[in-house]
């Protein structure tokens, strides 16, 4: 590395006590092309694809999301309840300039965001970054920026008729500026921008509580979120938040800068200022901030919990004395920037800099050097050595002499904060460190403040990408577009583009396949799509460079083409994304706009042309007028278009590019192969230096819109630059201009009978009278004939209505479908024998019925047929009896002769002698059924010891269970609802379908949990639930004395929806953290993943045990959907993906066999048959539903706006009842508990519930 003095020379200075004015924010708003976030309380933007990936917390980020609550993330946001009121760290990546519960509903503020690479924005961001990191980023200039602005946003409020929205509004901004190596975040808080410092949590309705906002960063790791390096908190208390406007870590009050990503290892956040430059009051005693450089602190394993920039230290006494000596009695007043001094400047000694102080033996008085001053209230003070104002000496600037001073001068408008001069060998790029950026076929050159790459001999390119000279090159890409061709709209997505380049003579061939008609033929004149390759790989004349030698394989071309005479306009964007394997260049093309229609019988001929290109350090531009000939037989027509193109790239700042070059295209062809559906372009081009007098050919005013014809007239080109103005069709001249012809009043229309003629500018239109419709010729109108619907009038061919349904379609052609329970083509439907699949309990008999079936327990058993048990006795079943019953079920009710079945005596205890069926193997057991060692016998012999000892206890001691709490009485039997409410599961009984609110109570208290999904196993009288806090799935029997039991406690991140299949003894759940759907046995065994692809935010899940189908929702904001499959994961397909928003709740009604969902986005409650047919809206005005369950003729759902349970009539869709718990907080899952399993109708005894 070259030996260069490590001195950073310039830092910007501002007045103490001032704050950042709003002009100090980076420009934002609709005029800058910002997108606006949808107003609301908990909204988030779609993912914004970044033009270039940025480095964040040691990872590559390719999308950014902006949220209402003052936060930016690299992934979509969870529910605000999962992060908005919690401390750092969060469970997902966060950049938080002001994380709080914000709300823009009711036009209270705007949230804007955009990507930007305009020079003014990048320069302003660079100024802030360099001020915060003068040592390590003194020469940093970003190539891209992402700007998010919260303008006059308010805090969330629960408003009533008696309250007014708060008038306290906040404005702040976050900027992410980056290049290929480093990423910086900038938080900006303008003066008066923070009018409130916290928000009330939604769960604190009866408590006056305000949580301060949080400002900082979180990497979003879930393993050990408290360890150092995963988050950085700048402010989380009111006192710290108040300092955000007045203090800084970059020398500008209200501006905070952070280094958040780097190509070098950087797994934490580096705040600006600390360890680089401390911001103090001006050592001259003025009301200005003046920087001094301090030694860099050790950056070892530093925690992300950076310290807030504290108040600046008082100025040293010798500095105040120096001011008195320098200015005498005319020291500047604190209120302004030297208002009484016009031609003076301030100078500081190099001896004031700690790095150079050791070079100075005796302090010198300030050296005043005549300079200039521009009066301005907001001005900046920039210092640089006076010697640097002279010409640069060979070999760089010499080390400063101790007695040489610093010239300080004021410049107006401190925004952007760009340093006047930076000279730092410590921060510059060097070939020794960054040579990896160059191509393997290039060499690296060090310059004074950076590096450049240059291709070696026999190669050409920009140094980052190099190709062998004269070789054949290939290019692959994708083309997408949205075109209007004449009056037809055509869309195409990711069709293939291939190009073949012969570098030795500048020939380029391009082929685009798969563009649909009529767009493919209409694109024939658009030669610039393939012309890009002619410029890129043109044959180079001496002293000239083709496009690839300048841009390499990373650039963006923007092309605008306007056709004449129709003025159709089309925009083309082509983005090169580097070289792939085998040096294939990758290119994406997007075409959008309008092009003229071309008939099939025409060919397009393009004459050779020459075109001037203008070059700068990062852009190439050109504009031209092109003509093409349409040939149809012997008839030719010459048409034209004008084009403007702009090619942007990141080039070497030290390269000397020609100001102008001329591209000469000697041959150009365009043709469309209708058999192969391929659009082809072929060009042969060379590029050379443009002569001084070279200009593009003159363009007729008709072609470049410089003519003077009125808007209603058409410009007709003449010879050379001459033209005439002719009235367009539908207009006629009135001596001075063109006026519209009223075809209707003058009888010139072609409208037929029963029509109404309407005049429009330049034309007319015909509309049919009421009761008539357009005829086939499009001119006349004929009476409307009532459309016949075979499904309504009974003329359809479908099977009877109890077996099939008729589905109407446009055109009067119905389709027939068999109802569930029947099979066939809809015209012939036969009953499905469900009993053939043995759906009932082994101790039950299955009865097939038309379209359905029923199960009935055999004599001696009771139950619903799906679960049958022995007639109840005075005592509960013993361990022996339960084990015997379990094995009988396992054997299907009929064990083989060699299978073991426990033998129980009349009291239910294990008989002392147990045998393995009739195999002859027997053994003795104790009272618990455990085999007594040494007693097993062989077939034909008795157990050892002659017989089992009668002294063995034959009755097991009574089991001890916890008793119900004496202060709570168990609920009565019958149907009831169970709902999840944070740390508890609530019980809400039903009287018919009415809510018995006075009988509601807490069923289970689960401290430290957040219960989300909940379901009920009707066979074992057990409830199951998911816990997103504990990341577990648990269960609890409803028998007296039962305790909660965790069945799954690993491999979960955010388990939400849960469904129990009581027939298969299985459960299914969704995990929105892992984006998975899994299943397991009810005891947690045999666990496996059903789906882990094409899921973004899976939430609700429901199962149809009888038919073996599974259903779930995915509330992916960009593409929400409802899917289905079998319970084994087969036949996955999308059921609903249109007109849905946030499908939170899902339920399958086993009686009506309808699948229904509650949507918090559309506010709808809708139902559909399992095959996707018969969709209908039950209710279209929900608040914010979360979970839903169906019972009898009602739906019951939990609502986050009401924080209660809402009842809705299935038939009318009307709200019939609601229950609001006394303790207000969000309610999550809900389920119904029947006195029988769905599908059977028995009124067996229900065990009382234990209140734990």
PDB file of N, CA and C in Angstrom, residues 4 34 123 125 149 152 243 292 362 482 545 669 883 897 900 951 1115 1118 1151 1193 1237:
ATOM      1  N   UNK A   4       0.815   7.146   2.363  1.00  0.00           N
ATOM      2  CA  UNK A   4       0.145   8.441   2.226  1.00  0.00           C
ATOM      3  C   UNK A   4      -0.307   8.872   3.609  1.00  0.00           C
ATOM      4  N   UNK A  34     -42.551   8.988  -5.267  1.00  0.00           N
ATOM      5  CA  UNK A  34     -42.755   8.131  -4.105  1.00  0.00           C
ATOM      6  C   UNK A  34     -44.053   7.343  -4.223  1.00  0.00           C
ATOM      7  N   UNK A 123     -25.855  12.533  -3.247  1.00  0.00           N
ATOM      8  CA  UNK A 123     -24.883  13.473  -2.700  1.00  0.00           C
ATOM      9  C   UNK A 123     -25.262  13.896  -1.286  1.00  0.00           C
ATOM     10  N   UNK A 125     -27.115  12.216   0.890  1.00  0.00           N
ATOM     11  CA  UNK A 125     -26.892  11.081   1.790  1.00  0.00           C
ATOM     12  C   UNK A 125     -25.396  10.904   2.056  1.00  0.00           C
ATOM     13  N   UNK A 149     -40.405   8.041   4.394  1.00  0.00           N
ATOM     14  CA  UNK A 149     -40.736   9.257   5.128  1.00  0.00           C
ATOM     15  C   UNK A 149     -42.107   9.116   5.764  1.00  0.00           C
ATOM     16  N   UNK A 152     -46.296  13.775   9.274  1.00  0.00           N
ATOM     17  CA  UNK A 152     -47.452  14.178  10.074  1.00  0.00           C
ATOM     18  C   UNK A 152     -48.339  12.981  10.412  1.00  0.00           C
ATOM     19  N   UNK A 243     -33.986  13.831  22.955  1.00  0.00           N
ATOM     20  CA  UNK A 243     -32.688  14.297  22.454  1.00  0.00           C
ATOM     21  C   UNK A 243     -32.507  14.048  20.959  1.00  0.00           C
ATOM     22  N   UNK A 292     -13.374  17.969  15.873  1.00  0.00           N
ATOM     23  CA  UNK A 292     -11.964  17.597  16.007  1.00  0.00           C
ATOM     24  C   UNK A 292     -11.893  16.100  15.875  1.00  0.00           C
ATOM     25  N   UNK A 362       5.296  24.332  19.731  1.00  0.00           N
ATOM     26  CA  UNK A 362       4.797  25.528  20.400  1.00  0.00           C
ATOM     27  C   UNK A 362       3.487  25.939  19.756  1.00  0.00           C
ATOM     28  N   UNK A 482     -46.474  -5.213 -21.763  1.00  0.00           N
ATOM     29  CA  UNK A 482     -47.909  -4.920 -21.789  1.00  0.00           C
ATOM     30  C   UNK A 482     -48.108  -3.904 -22.894  1.00  0.00           C
ATOM     31  N   UNK A 545     -14.479   3.115 -28.897  1.00  0.00           N
ATOM     32  CA  UNK A 545     -14.817   2.005 -28.010  1.00  0.00           C
ATOM     33  C   UNK A 545     -16.293   1.673 -28.184  1.00  0.00           C
ATOM     34  N   UNK A 669     -32.071  -5.831 -40.502  1.00  0.00           N
ATOM     35  CA  UNK A 669     -33.197  -6.647 -40.946  1.00  0.00           C
ATOM     36  C   UNK A 669     -34.103  -6.927 -39.752  1.00  0.00           C
ATOM     37  N   UNK A 883     -56.558 -50.259  28.783  1.00  0.00           N
ATOM     38  CA  UNK A 883     -55.535 -50.893  27.937  1.00  0.00           C
ATOM     39  C   UNK A 883     -56.176 -51.922  27.010  1.00  0.00           C
ATOM     40  N   UNK A 897     -55.828 -64.993  17.104  1.00  0.00           N
ATOM     41  CA  UNK A 897     -55.701 -65.908  18.251  1.00  0.00           C
ATOM     42  C   UNK A 897     -54.349 -65.795  18.923  1.00  0.00           C
ATOM     43  N   UNK A 900     -52.052 -60.553  21.909  1.00  0.00           N
ATOM     44  CA  UNK A 900     -52.292 -60.385  23.352  1.00  0.00           C
ATOM     45  C   UNK A 900     -53.390 -59.367  23.611  1.00  0.00           C
ATOM     46  N   UNK A 951     -51.228 -64.311  46.901  1.00  0.00           N
ATOM     47  CA  UNK A 951     -50.929 -63.218  47.840  1.00  0.00           C
ATOM     48  C   UNK A 951     -50.629 -61.923  47.128  1.00  0.00           C
ATOM     49  N   UNK A1115     -52.477 -15.890   4.247  1.00  0.00           N
ATOM     50  CA  UNK A1115     -52.820 -14.464   4.095  1.00  0.00           C
ATOM     51  C   UNK A1115     -51.626 -13.654   3.593  1.00  0.00           C
ATOM     52  N   UNK A1118     -49.557 -10.219  -0.803  1.00  0.00           N
ATOM     53  CA  UNK A1118     -49.443 -10.039  -2.244  1.00  0.00           C
ATOM     54  C   UNK A1118     -50.275 -11.061  -3.014  1.00  0.00           C
ATOM     55  N   UNK A1151     -72.114 -30.597   8.750  1.00  0.00           N
ATOM     56  CA  UNK A1151     -73.526 -30.860   8.470  1.00  0.00           C
ATOM     57  C   UNK A1151     -73.920 -30.356   7.084  1.00  0.00           C
ATOM     58  N   UNK A1193     -77.249 -23.431  13.077  1.00  0.00           N
ATOM     59  CA  UNK A1193     -77.546 -22.423  12.052  1.00  0.00           C
ATOM     60  C   UNK A1193     -76.827 -21.106  12.317  1.00  0.00           C
ATOM     61  N   UNK A1237     -69.850 -36.645  18.698  1.00  0.00           N
ATOM     62  CA  UNK A1237     -68.968 -36.351  17.582  1.00  0.00           C
ATOM     63  C   UNK A1237     -69.790 -36.047  16.344  1.00  0.00           C
TER      64      UNK A1237
END
